[in-house]
Coordinates of C-alpha atoms in Angstrom, one line a residue:
Chain R
M1 CA 74.9 91.8 116.9
K2 CA 73.2 94.6 118.1
D3 CA 76.3 97.2 117.1
F4 CA 76.2 95.7 113.8
E5 CA 72.4 96.2 113.9
E6 CA 73.1 99.7 114.5
L7 CA 75.8 100.2 112.0
L8 CA 72.9 98.9 109.3
N9 CA 70.7 101.7 111.0
S10 CA 72.9 104.4 110.1
K11 CA 71.8 103.5 106.6
R12 CA 69.0 104.8 107.3
E13 CA 69.8 108.7 107.9
E14 CA 71.5 108.4 103.9
T15 CA 68.3 107.3 102.6
L16 CA 66.4 109.9 104.5
M17 CA 68.3 112.3 102.6
V18 CA 66.9 111.2 99.4
E19 CA 64.0 113.8 98.2
A20 CA 61.8 113.0 95.8
P21 CA 62.6 115.3 93.1
E22 CA 60.1 117.6 91.9
E23 CA 59.6 116.7 88.7
M24 CA 58.0 113.6 89.7
E25 CA 54.4 114.6 89.6
E26 CA 54.4 115.7 86.0
C27 CA 56.4 112.6 85.3
M28 CA 53.6 110.8 86.6
R29 CA 50.8 113.0 85.3
S30 CA 52.4 112.3 82.1
A31 CA 53.0 108.8 81.7
L32 CA 49.3 108.9 82.8
N33 CA 48.4 110.9 79.5
K34 CA 50.3 109.3 77.1
R35 CA 49.1 105.7 78.1
K36 CA 48.2 103.5 75.4
K37 CA 46.6 99.8 74.9
H38 CA 48.5 97.1 74.6
V39 CA 50.2 96.0 71.3
S40 CA 52.4 92.9 70.7
R41 CA 56.3 93.8 71.1
S42 CA 56.3 91.8 67.5
A43 CA 53.9 93.8 65.7
I44 CA 55.6 97.1 66.9
A45 CA 59.0 95.9 65.9
A46 CA 57.4 94.9 62.6
A47 CA 55.6 98.2 62.1
L48 CA 58.7 100.4 63.5
I49 CA 61.0 98.5 61.0
A50 CA 58.7 99.6 58.0
V51 CA 58.3 102.7 58.8
L52 CA 62.0 103.5 59.3
L53 CA 63.1 101.8 56.0
F54 CA 60.9 104.3 54.4
A55 CA 61.1 107.1 56.4
Y56 CA 65.0 107.6 56.5
S57 CA 65.1 107.3 52.9
F58 CA 63.8 111.1 52.5
D59 CA 66.2 112.9 54.4
G60 CA 67.8 113.9 51.3
L61 CA 65.2 116.5 50.6
A62 CA 66.1 118.0 53.5
Y63 CA 65.2 122.3 53.1
Y64 CA 68.3 124.8 54.3
G65 CA 67.8 126.3 57.6
K66 CA 67.9 130.2 58.6
K67 CA 69.0 131.9 61.6
F68 CA 66.5 131.9 64.3
I69 CA 65.8 135.5 64.9
G70 CA 66.1 136.7 68.4
Y71 CA 68.2 134.6 70.1
D72 CA 71.4 136.9 70.2
N73 CA 71.6 137.7 73.8
V74 CA 70.5 134.2 74.9
A75 CA 72.9 131.8 72.3
H76 CA 76.8 132.4 72.7
G77 CA 79.9 130.6 71.3
S78 CA 79.2 128.2 69.0
L79 CA 76.0 128.0 69.5
K80 CA 75.3 131.7 68.4
N81 CA 78.1 130.9 65.5
L82 CA 75.5 128.0 64.4
N83 CA 72.7 129.6 64.5
D84 CA 74.2 133.3 62.4
E85 CA 75.0 130.7 59.9
G86 CA 71.5 129.2 59.6
R87 CA 72.5 125.8 60.4
G88 CA 69.6 125.1 62.7
Q89 CA 67.0 123.0 61.9
E90 CA 63.4 124.9 61.4
I91 CA 60.6 123.6 63.1
N92 CA 58.1 126.6 63.5
K93 CA 55.4 125.3 65.7
S94 CA 53.8 126.5 68.1
C95 CA 51.2 124.8 71.0
S96 CA 49.0 127.0 73.4
F97 CA 47.9 126.5 77.0
S98 CA 44.0 127.8 78.3
N99 CA 45.6 130.6 80.2
G100 CA 46.7 132.3 77.0
I101 CA 50.7 131.1 77.1
E102 CA 51.8 129.9 73.7
V103 CA 55.0 128.7 73.0
T104 CA 56.6 128.3 69.6
L105 CA 59.5 126.3 68.9
D106 CA 61.3 128.2 66.2
G107 CA 64.1 125.4 65.9
I108 CA 67.0 122.7 66.7
L109 CA 70.6 121.9 66.7
F110 CA 71.7 118.9 67.8
D111 CA 74.8 116.8 67.3
D112 CA 76.3 113.3 69.1
N113 CA 76.2 115.0 72.3
E114 CA 73.2 117.2 72.8
L115 CA 69.9 118.3 71.4
V116 CA 69.4 122.7 71.8
A117 CA 66.0 123.5 71.0
F118 CA 65.3 127.2 70.4
Y119 CA 61.7 128.6 71.8
K120 CA 59.5 131.4 72.4
I121 CA 57.3 131.9 75.2
K122 CA 54.4 134.2 74.4
S123 CA 51.5 135.3 77.0
K124 CA 48.4 136.6 75.2
S125 CA 46.7 137.4 79.2
E126 CA 48.4 137.9 81.8
K127 CA 52.3 138.8 82.6
L128 CA 55.0 136.8 81.9
D129 CA 56.1 135.3 85.6
Y130 CA 58.6 132.4 85.7
S131 CA 58.3 131.9 89.0
K132 CA 54.4 131.4 88.8
H133 CA 54.3 130.0 85.6
N134 CA 56.3 126.6 86.2
L135 CA 58.1 125.0 82.6
F136 CA 58.7 121.5 82.9
M137 CA 60.4 120.3 79.3
F138 CA 61.3 116.9 77.8
I139 CA 61.4 115.3 74.4
D140 CA 60.4 111.5 73.9
G141 CA 60.9 109.4 70.9
I142 CA 61.6 105.7 70.6
K143 CA 64.0 105.2 73.1
P144 CA 62.1 104.7 76.5
R145 CA 64.0 106.4 78.6
K146 CA 63.1 110.5 77.8
Y147 CA 65.5 112.8 76.9
L148 CA 65.3 115.7 79.7
Q149 CA 66.5 118.7 80.2
K150 CA 70.3 120.0 80.7
G151 CA 70.1 122.9 81.1
G152 CA 69.2 126.9 79.5
E153 CA 69.3 130.0 79.2
G154 CA 66.4 132.7 78.6
E155 CA 65.6 136.3 78.6
L156 CA 62.0 138.1 79.1
I157 CA 62.1 140.5 75.6
D158 CA 59.2 142.6 77.5
D159 CA 56.4 141.8 80.2
Y160 CA 54.5 139.2 77.7
N161 CA 57.3 137.4 75.4
G162 CA 60.2 135.2 76.6
V163 CA 62.7 133.7 74.0
W164 CA 64.9 130.6 75.7
I165 CA 67.0 128.1 74.7
T166 CA 67.3 124.8 76.6
S167 CA 69.6 121.7 75.9
F168 CA 68.2 117.7 76.0
G169 CA 70.3 114.8 75.9
A170 CA 71.6 114.1 72.7
P171 CA 68.5 111.3 70.1
A172 CA 70.1 108.2 69.5
F173 CA 70.9 107.5 66.1
Y174 CA 67.4 105.6 65.6
E175 CA 65.1 108.8 66.8
K176 CA 63.4 110.1 63.8
W177 CA 60.1 111.4 65.0
M178 CA 60.4 113.4 68.1
N179 CA 57.7 115.3 70.5
L180 CA 58.7 118.5 72.7
N181 CA 56.6 117.5 75.7
L182 CA 55.4 120.9 77.9
L183 CA 53.7 120.5 80.9
L184 CA 52.5 124.4 82.3
R185 CA 52.2 124.0 86.1
V186 CA 50.1 127.8 87.4
G187 CA 49.6 127.1 91.3
N188 CA 48.1 122.8 91.9
T189 CA 47.1 122.8 88.4
T190 CA 49.4 121.2 85.2
E191 CA 48.1 121.6 81.9
E192 CA 50.4 119.3 79.1
K193 CA 51.2 120.0 75.7
S194 CA 53.4 118.9 72.7
I195 CA 55.1 119.8 69.5
S196 CA 56.6 116.8 67.4
F197 CA 59.1 117.4 65.1
T198 CA 61.0 115.3 62.7
L199 CA 64.7 115.3 63.1
D200 CA 66.5 115.5 59.7
R201 CA 69.6 114.1 60.2
N202 CA 71.2 115.7 57.6
K203 CA 71.4 118.9 59.7
A204 CA 72.9 117.3 62.5
M205 CA 76.6 118.5 63.4
K206 CA 79.0 116.0 62.5
K207 CA 82.0 115.1 63.9
T208 CA 85.1 117.0 64.3
V209 CA 87.4 115.1 66.4
E210 CA 86.4 111.9 68.1
K211 CA 89.1 110.4 70.5
K212 CA 90.0 108.1 72.8
L213 CA 92.0 109.5 75.2
D214 CA 93.1 106.8 77.7
A215 CA 95.5 109.2 79.5
K216 CA 95.5 109.0 83.5
V217 CA 97.0 112.1 85.7
R218 CA 97.6 112.4 89.6
V219 CA 96.0 115.2 91.2
G220 CA 96.3 115.5 94.9
D221 CA 94.7 112.7 96.4
Y222 CA 92.8 111.7 93.5
E223 CA 93.6 109.6 89.9
V224 CA 92.0 111.5 87.3
Y225 CA 91.0 109.1 84.2
F226 CA 90.5 111.2 80.5
D227 CA 88.6 108.9 78.9
K228 CA 86.9 110.4 75.4
L229 CA 86.8 113.6 73.4
T230 CA 83.8 114.0 71.1
A231 CA 83.8 118.0 69.0
S232 CA 81.6 118.4 66.5
S233 CA 80.7 122.0 65.4
L234 CA 78.1 122.4 67.9
S235 CA 80.0 121.3 71.4
T236 CA 83.0 119.5 72.9
Y237 CA 82.6 116.8 75.7
V238 CA 85.1 115.0 76.9
N239 CA 84.7 112.3 79.5
G240 CA 86.1 110.9 82.2
E241 CA 86.5 108.9 86.0
M242 CA 88.1 110.4 89.3
K243 CA 89.5 107.6 91.8
V244 CA 89.5 108.5 95.2
L245 CA 93.5 107.1 96.5
T246 CA 94.0 107.9 100.1
E247 CA 91.4 107.5 102.7
N248 CA 91.3 111.3 103.6
A249 CA 90.1 111.9 100.8
K250 CA 87.4 109.4 100.9
D251 CA 85.6 111.5 103.7
E252 CA 84.8 114.4 100.9
F253 CA 83.3 112.0 99.1
E254 CA 81.4 110.3 101.6
G255 CA 78.0 109.4 101.0
D256 CA 75.9 109.8 98.0
I257 CA 77.3 112.2 95.4
E258 CA 73.4 113.2 94.4
A259 CA 72.7 114.3 97.9
K260 CA 75.9 115.8 98.9
N261 CA 76.0 119.4 99.1
A262 CA 78.3 120.2 95.8
Y263 CA 79.6 123.1 97.2
Q264 CA 81.8 120.7 99.7
A265 CA 83.2 118.3 96.9
P266 CA 86.2 119.1 95.0
H267 CA 85.5 119.4 91.8
L268 CA 87.7 119.0 88.7
E269 CA 88.3 121.9 86.5
Y270 CA 91.1 122.1 82.9
D271 CA 91.6 123.5 80.0
I272 CA 91.8 122.3 76.1
V273 CA 94.2 124.4 74.1
T274 CA 95.3 123.8 70.5
D275 CA 98.7 124.2 69.0
K276 CA 97.8 127.7 68.2
G277 CA 97.3 128.3 71.7
E278 CA 93.3 129.4 71.7
T279 CA 91.2 127.5 74.4
V280 CA 88.0 126.1 74.5
N281 CA 85.1 127.5 76.6
L282 CA 84.2 124.7 78.5
S283 CA 80.8 125.6 80.6
G284 CA 79.1 123.2 81.9
G285 CA 79.5 119.4 83.1
N286 CA 78.3 116.5 85.3
V287 CA 79.5 114.2 88.0
W288 CA 78.0 111.3 89.0
G289 CA 79.0 107.5 90.6
T290 CA 79.8 105.0 89.2
S291 CA 81.0 101.4 90.1
T292 CA 84.4 102.0 90.3
G293 CA 84.6 105.5 91.1
I294 CA 83.3 108.8 89.8
S295 CA 82.5 109.8 86.5
F296 CA 82.6 113.2 85.2
S297 CA 81.6 114.8 81.8
K298 CA 82.8 118.5 81.1
N299 CA 81.4 120.3 78.2
G300 CA 81.5 123.5 76.0
D301 CA 81.7 125.1 72.9
A302 CA 83.2 123.6 69.5
L303 CA 87.0 123.5 68.8
P304 CA 88.3 126.2 67.4
E305 CA 88.6 125.3 62.7
E306 CA 92.3 125.6 62.8
F307 CA 95.1 123.4 64.6
N308 CA 97.0 120.4 64.6
S309 CA 96.6 119.0 68.1
L310 CA 94.7 119.8 71.2
E311 CA 96.2 119.6 74.9
I312 CA 94.4 119.3 78.2
K313 CA 96.7 121.1 81.0
N314 CA 96.2 123.3 84.1
I315 CA 94.1 120.0 85.6
R316 CA 92.8 120.9 88.7
L317 CA 90.4 120.6 91.7
E318 CA 88.9 123.2 93.2
S319 CA 87.4 122.9 96.4
Y320 CA 86.8 125.4 99.3
K321 CA 88.0 125.2 102.9
S322 CA 85.3 126.6 105.2
I323 CA 86.6 128.9 107.8
N324 CA 83.6 131.2 108.6
K325 CA 84.9 133.6 111.2
S326 CA 84.2 137.5 111.6
F327 CA 87.2 140.0 113.3
D328 CA 86.7 143.5 113.9
I329 CA 89.2 145.8 112.0
S330 CA 89.9 148.9 111.3
Y331 CA 93.2 150.6 109.3
K332 CA 95.7 150.0 111.9
T333 CA 95.5 146.1 111.8
K334 CA 98.7 144.9 110.5
D335 CA 99.1 140.7 110.2
L336 CA 96.2 139.7 111.7
K337 CA 96.2 135.8 111.3
V338 CA 92.9 134.6 109.9
D339 CA 93.2 131.2 110.0
D340 CA 96.5 129.2 108.9
D341 CA 96.0 130.0 105.2
V342 CA 94.8 133.4 105.9
F343 CA 97.1 136.6 107.1
I344 CA 95.5 140.2 106.8
K345 CA 99.0 142.2 105.6
E346 CA 97.5 145.5 106.3
I347 CA 94.8 147.8 105.5
Y348 CA 95.2 151.5 104.4
F349 CA 93.5 154.8 103.0
E350 CA 93.4 155.7 99.5
G351 CA 91.5 158.5 97.8
N352 CA 88.1 157.5 99.4
E353 CA 88.6 154.1 99.4
T354 CA 89.6 151.8 101.5
C355 CA 92.0 149.0 101.2
V356 CA 92.3 145.2 102.4
V357 CA 96.1 143.3 101.5
I358 CA 95.4 139.8 102.4
S359 CA 98.1 136.9 101.9
S360 CA 96.1 133.6 101.8
R361 CA 96.7 130.0 100.3
G362 CA 93.4 130.2 97.6
V363 CA 91.2 132.7 96.7
P364 CA 89.6 134.1 100.1
V365 CA 86.0 134.2 100.1
F366 CA 84.8 137.8 102.5
G367 CA 83.4 140.6 103.3
L368 CA 83.6 143.8 104.8
F369 CA 80.7 145.4 106.7
S370 CA 79.9 148.3 108.7
G371 CA 77.4 147.8 111.0
E372 CA 74.7 145.9 109.6
D373 CA 76.0 147.3 105.7
Q374 CA 77.6 145.1 103.3
I375 CA 80.8 147.4 102.2
K376 CA 81.1 147.6 98.2
I377 CA 83.7 145.9 97.0
L378 CA 85.3 147.8 93.8
N379 CA 87.6 145.3 92.5
S380 CA 85.6 141.7 92.6
E381 CA 87.6 140.1 89.9
Q382 CA 90.2 139.9 92.9
Y383 CA 87.6 136.4 93.3
K384 CA 88.5 135.3 90.5
N385 CA 92.1 135.9 90.2
D386 CA 93.1 132.0 91.0
P387 CA 97.2 131.8 90.3
I388 CA 98.4 128.5 89.0
S389 CA 100.1 127.8 92.3
E390 CA 99.7 126.6 95.4
E391 CA 102.0 129.0 97.4
P392 CA 100.5 132.2 99.4
V393 CA 100.0 135.1 97.5
E394 CA 99.5 138.9 98.1
R395 CA 95.3 140.3 97.1
T396 CA 94.6 144.0 97.6
F397 CA 91.1 144.1 97.8
R398 CA 89.3 147.9 97.3
F399 CA 86.2 149.0 98.9
T400 CA 84.1 152.3 98.3
G401 CA 84.2 154.7 101.8
K402 CA 86.5 154.9 104.7
S403 CA 85.5 153.5 107.3
Q404 CA 86.8 153.4 111.2
D405 CA 85.6 150.2 112.4
I406 CA 84.9 147.6 109.9
R407 CA 83.3 144.1 110.7
F408 CA 85.2 141.3 108.4
K409 CA 83.6 138.4 108.0
I410 CA 85.7 135.6 105.8
K411 CA 83.2 132.2 104.9
C412 CA 86.2 130.3 103.3
T413 CA 88.9 130.0 100.8
K414 CA 88.8 128.5 97.2
N415 CA 91.4 126.5 96.7
S416 CA 93.1 124.6 93.8
I417 CA 95.0 121.7 93.5
Y418 CA 97.2 121.6 90.6
T419 CA 99.6 118.8 88.9
D420 CA 102.3 119.9 86.1
E421 CA 100.9 117.0 83.8
T422 CA 99.7 117.3 80.4
I423 CA 97.5 115.5 78.1
S424 CA 98.9 115.8 74.7
I425 CA 96.2 115.0 72.1
P426 CA 97.3 114.5 68.4
V427 CA 94.0 115.4 65.8
D428 CA 94.8 113.1 62.2
Chain Z
M1 CA 42.8 112.9 103.2
D2 CA 40.1 110.3 102.0
V3 CA 41.8 107.4 100.8
I4 CA 38.3 105.3 100.4
D5 CA 37.2 108.1 98.2
L6 CA 40.3 108.5 96.6
V7 CA 40.5 104.9 95.0
R8 CA 36.5 104.8 94.4
K9 CA 37.6 108.1 92.1
S10 CA 40.6 106.3 90.5
K11 CA 38.2 103.4 90.1
K12 CA 36.0 105.6 87.7
G13 CA 38.8 106.6 85.8
D14 CA 39.5 109.9 87.6
K15 CA 43.5 110.2 87.0
E16 CA 44.3 113.3 89.5
A17 CA 42.7 111.2 91.9
L18 CA 45.4 108.7 91.9
I19 CA 48.2 111.2 91.2
Q20 CA 46.9 112.7 94.8
L21 CA 46.9 109.0 96.4
V22 CA 50.7 108.5 95.7
M23 CA 51.6 112.1 95.7
H24 CA 50.5 112.2 99.6
K25 CA 53.2 109.2 100.3
K26 CA 55.5 110.7 97.3
Q27 CA 58.7 110.6 99.3
E28 CA 58.1 107.0 100.6
Y29 CA 57.6 105.9 96.4
Y30 CA 60.4 107.7 95.6
R31 CA 62.7 106.4 98.1
L32 CA 61.5 102.7 97.9
A33 CA 62.5 103.4 94.4
Y34 CA 65.5 104.8 94.6
V35 CA 66.8 101.7 96.8
Y36 CA 66.4 99.8 94.0
T37 CA 67.5 101.8 91.5
G38 CA 70.0 104.1 92.9
N39 CA 69.3 106.9 90.3
K40 CA 66.6 109.5 89.7
E41 CA 66.1 108.8 85.9
D42 CA 65.2 104.9 86.5
S43 CA 63.3 106.4 89.6
L44 CA 61.2 108.0 88.0
D45 CA 60.9 105.7 85.1
V46 CA 59.7 103.0 87.5
L47 CA 57.2 105.0 89.1
Q48 CA 55.7 106.1 85.5
N49 CA 55.5 102.5 85.0
M50 CA 53.9 102.1 87.8
I51 CA 51.5 105.1 88.2
V52 CA 50.4 103.2 84.1
I53 CA 49.8 100.0 85.8
L54 CA 48.1 101.5 88.8
F55 CA 45.3 103.0 86.6
D56 CA 45.1 99.9 84.5
N57 CA 44.4 97.6 87.4
I58 CA 43.1 99.8 89.8
K59 CA 39.0 98.2 89.5
K60 CA 40.5 94.9 90.1
L61 CA 41.7 95.9 94.2
R62 CA 39.0 94.6 96.3
D63 CA 40.3 96.4 99.2
A64 CA 40.7 100.0 99.3
E65 CA 42.5 100.5 102.4
A66 CA 45.1 98.0 100.7
F67 CA 45.9 100.5 98.1
Y68 CA 49.3 101.6 99.6
S69 CA 50.8 97.8 99.9
W70 CA 49.3 97.0 96.6
S71 CA 51.1 99.7 95.0
K72 CA 54.5 99.4 96.5
T73 CA 54.3 95.3 95.8
I74 CA 53.7 97.1 91.8
L75 CA 56.5 99.6 92.3
V76 CA 59.0 96.9 93.6
N77 CA 58.1 94.6 91.1
E78 CA 59.0 97.1 87.9
C79 CA 62.3 97.8 90.2
K80 CA 63.1 94.4 89.8
K81 CA 62.5 94.5 86.0
I82 CA 64.7 97.6 85.5
L83 CA 67.4 95.9 87.3
R84 CA 67.7 92.9 85.5
K85 CA 67.3 94.8 82.0
R86 CA 70.1 96.5 83.6
K87 CA 72.5 93.5 84.4
R88 CA 71.6 92.4 80.6
E89 CA 73.1 95.9 80.0
V90 CA 75.7 96.0 82.1
H91 CA 77.9 93.9 79.7
V92 CA 77.5 95.9 77.4
D93 CA 78.2 99.6 78.9
E94 CA 80.7 99.0 82.0
K95 CA 79.7 102.2 82.8
A96 CA 76.5 101.4 84.4
E97 CA 75.4 103.4 87.4
E98 CA 75.6 100.9 90.2
S99 CA 72.7 100.8 93.0
Y100 CA 72.8 103.8 95.7
I101 CA 73.9 101.5 98.4
E102 CA 76.6 100.6 95.8
N103 CA 77.5 103.6 95.1
Y104 CA 78.4 104.4 98.8
D105 CA 82.4 104.9 99.3
G106 CA 82.0 106.7 102.9
R107 CA 84.7 105.3 105.5
E108 CA 86.3 101.9 105.8
M109 CA 83.6 99.9 108.0
R110 CA 80.4 101.7 106.2
Q111 CA 82.3 100.8 102.8
D112 CA 82.4 97.2 104.3
I113 CA 78.9 96.9 105.0
S114 CA 77.6 98.2 101.2
K115 CA 80.2 95.6 100.0
Y116 CA 79.4 92.6 102.0
I117 CA 75.6 93.6 101.7
K118 CA 76.4 92.4 97.9
M119 CA 78.2 89.2 99.0
L120 CA 74.5 88.5 100.0
N121 CA 72.1 86.8 97.8
I122 CA 69.4 89.3 95.9
Y123 CA 66.6 88.1 98.4
Q124 CA 68.5 88.8 101.4
Q125 CA 70.0 91.9 100.2
E126 CA 66.2 93.3 99.4
A127 CA 64.9 92.0 102.7
I128 CA 67.9 93.5 104.7
K129 CA 67.7 96.7 102.6
L130 CA 64.1 97.5 103.2
K131 CA 64.4 96.5 107.0
Y132 CA 67.1 98.6 107.6
F133 CA 67.4 101.5 105.4
L134 CA 63.6 102.2 104.8
D135 CA 62.6 101.5 108.3
L136 CA 59.8 99.1 107.1
D137 CA 58.8 96.4 109.2
Y138 CA 58.1 92.4 108.3
A139 CA 54.7 92.3 107.7
T140 CA 55.2 95.8 105.1
I141 CA 58.2 93.6 103.5
A142 CA 56.2 90.9 103.2
K143 CA 53.0 92.8 101.5
I144 CA 55.4 94.6 99.2
T145 CA 57.7 91.9 97.7
G146 CA 55.0 89.0 98.2
T147 CA 56.9 87.1 100.2
P148 CA 55.3 85.1 103.3
E149 CA 56.5 87.3 106.7
G150 CA 57.9 84.1 108.0
T151 CA 60.2 84.0 104.6
V152 CA 61.1 87.9 105.5
K153 CA 62.3 87.2 109.2
S154 CA 64.7 84.3 108.1
R155 CA 66.2 86.2 105.0
I156 CA 66.7 88.9 107.2
F157 CA 68.3 86.3 110.1
N158 CA 70.4 84.5 107.4
G159 CA 71.5 87.7 105.7
L160 CA 72.7 89.0 109.6
D161 CA 74.2 85.8 110.2
K162 CA 76.4 85.6 107.2
L163 CA 77.0 89.7 107.2
K164 CA 78.4 88.7 110.7
A165 CA 80.7 85.8 109.7
L166 CA 81.6 88.0 106.5
F167 CA 82.4 90.7 108.9
G168 CA 85.0 88.1 110.8
G169 CA 82.7 88.1 114.2
D170 CA 84.0 91.5 115.2
Y171 CA 80.1 91.9 115.4

């Protein structure tokens, strides 16, 4: 029984890995500030139905939108195209904090997958400093669970002005009146403001493709199940699940996925290609644990306008194999074994450059040092040169100068396991 | 930190004082919520529900020193509410996330532990998770679950006994 209790005690260490998130305090403060007096549920339901019936009949009067100005450097791909076409819903409402920071919500773009907010931040007194002015945002509506931030990109225009786009979870079908809640934390004080807006469903990006995929492929020690593809003119989302098939692979996912360093865990990559040869840019994604394995969601730009069918190909699992070794090398070094999968074939000088030829299975992640100083690499694109092959590949890395004594420090190799299987998606 | 003073301020409607009380033991609150709900979003949801209930009811708290066990009892009740709701939703959405403990997909032995814990009744599961995963003593478990200490002990004892049997007597 003692051993058995020790086994249970070992679970405590896992629980200790769970850390309270930074937004916990802001969430509680926000809940307290929004605290409402109790009203009976039936009264709320009756009022809600009446209001919704009335409100939804007015969507037909929606106005045409216009381009949100100033976002050219932060909106890319489909988002940029849609904004250029003026497809977003204009909001143009602001709120001001006591320290002189003003946030203006210019507009939104949304579909069944996400809602993207376009907003500007202006400081009327001190210079904007994102490390000091910590802005946390979420959207709420009828749904009890808030729509949290998923990602975003921003740019400082000058010391006092910035533009941002941030994506949130997609509003549920029944949402109409929503609030963008902004919590600005400076030092130990937090101030909360809110910008209300009304969703105009006529402005929502309509689905262009919704396909049940229901396809399984095996990649290395994993079974990957592609469940569904949903696309609009704003975004493309593919959802599915991964199952671990072998005991060795289970060790890689040991423990709580969220608490584990994502750097260690293999992650799924694949390309979506049209029959015209265009590849869809997939830039975002998420994984989370479920009762049956690991769920994944990968998202990116809208599908191209013209195609007859889609194919999911180059399905691969990428992982990092830790090496963490260092060697003293020189231009005389030849065929140095760094690791079972990594060899320094040769080092030579060319002009005023040092060339290091490495043969490796996976892409080596390394640096060259002269004393304490790291030597600048000239062709860093070699790190992205990830062939569709598991065989060793020779790459030549070029560095500035001709140092006689060099320290070679390698951290890891990035390895990709591919499957030849592809998934065809005919589109009606 | 003066708990009694902060409770006094909270009773007078000072929201920041109440937040300060909770944030002082934020890891304990969050981990307690996480052990029940198993994910960040639900954990934050129940903590928000908890803080509102605390604010509305703190005037009823007679013993300021009992703030932490009282508030954690409320948190546990909120966790149970969300779990009951989730249980109803699982039939609709088979992909509903399982709890943190149930997510665990580690070595065979540890995986077995999680698998077998799920086979205990909910009271035994709760008592064993609180004792072993959060290292709470019997008296604290009794307070926050609103159960007599003797009952907590017997739930843990019987739960361990059942686990031992499920493991085939290897332990």
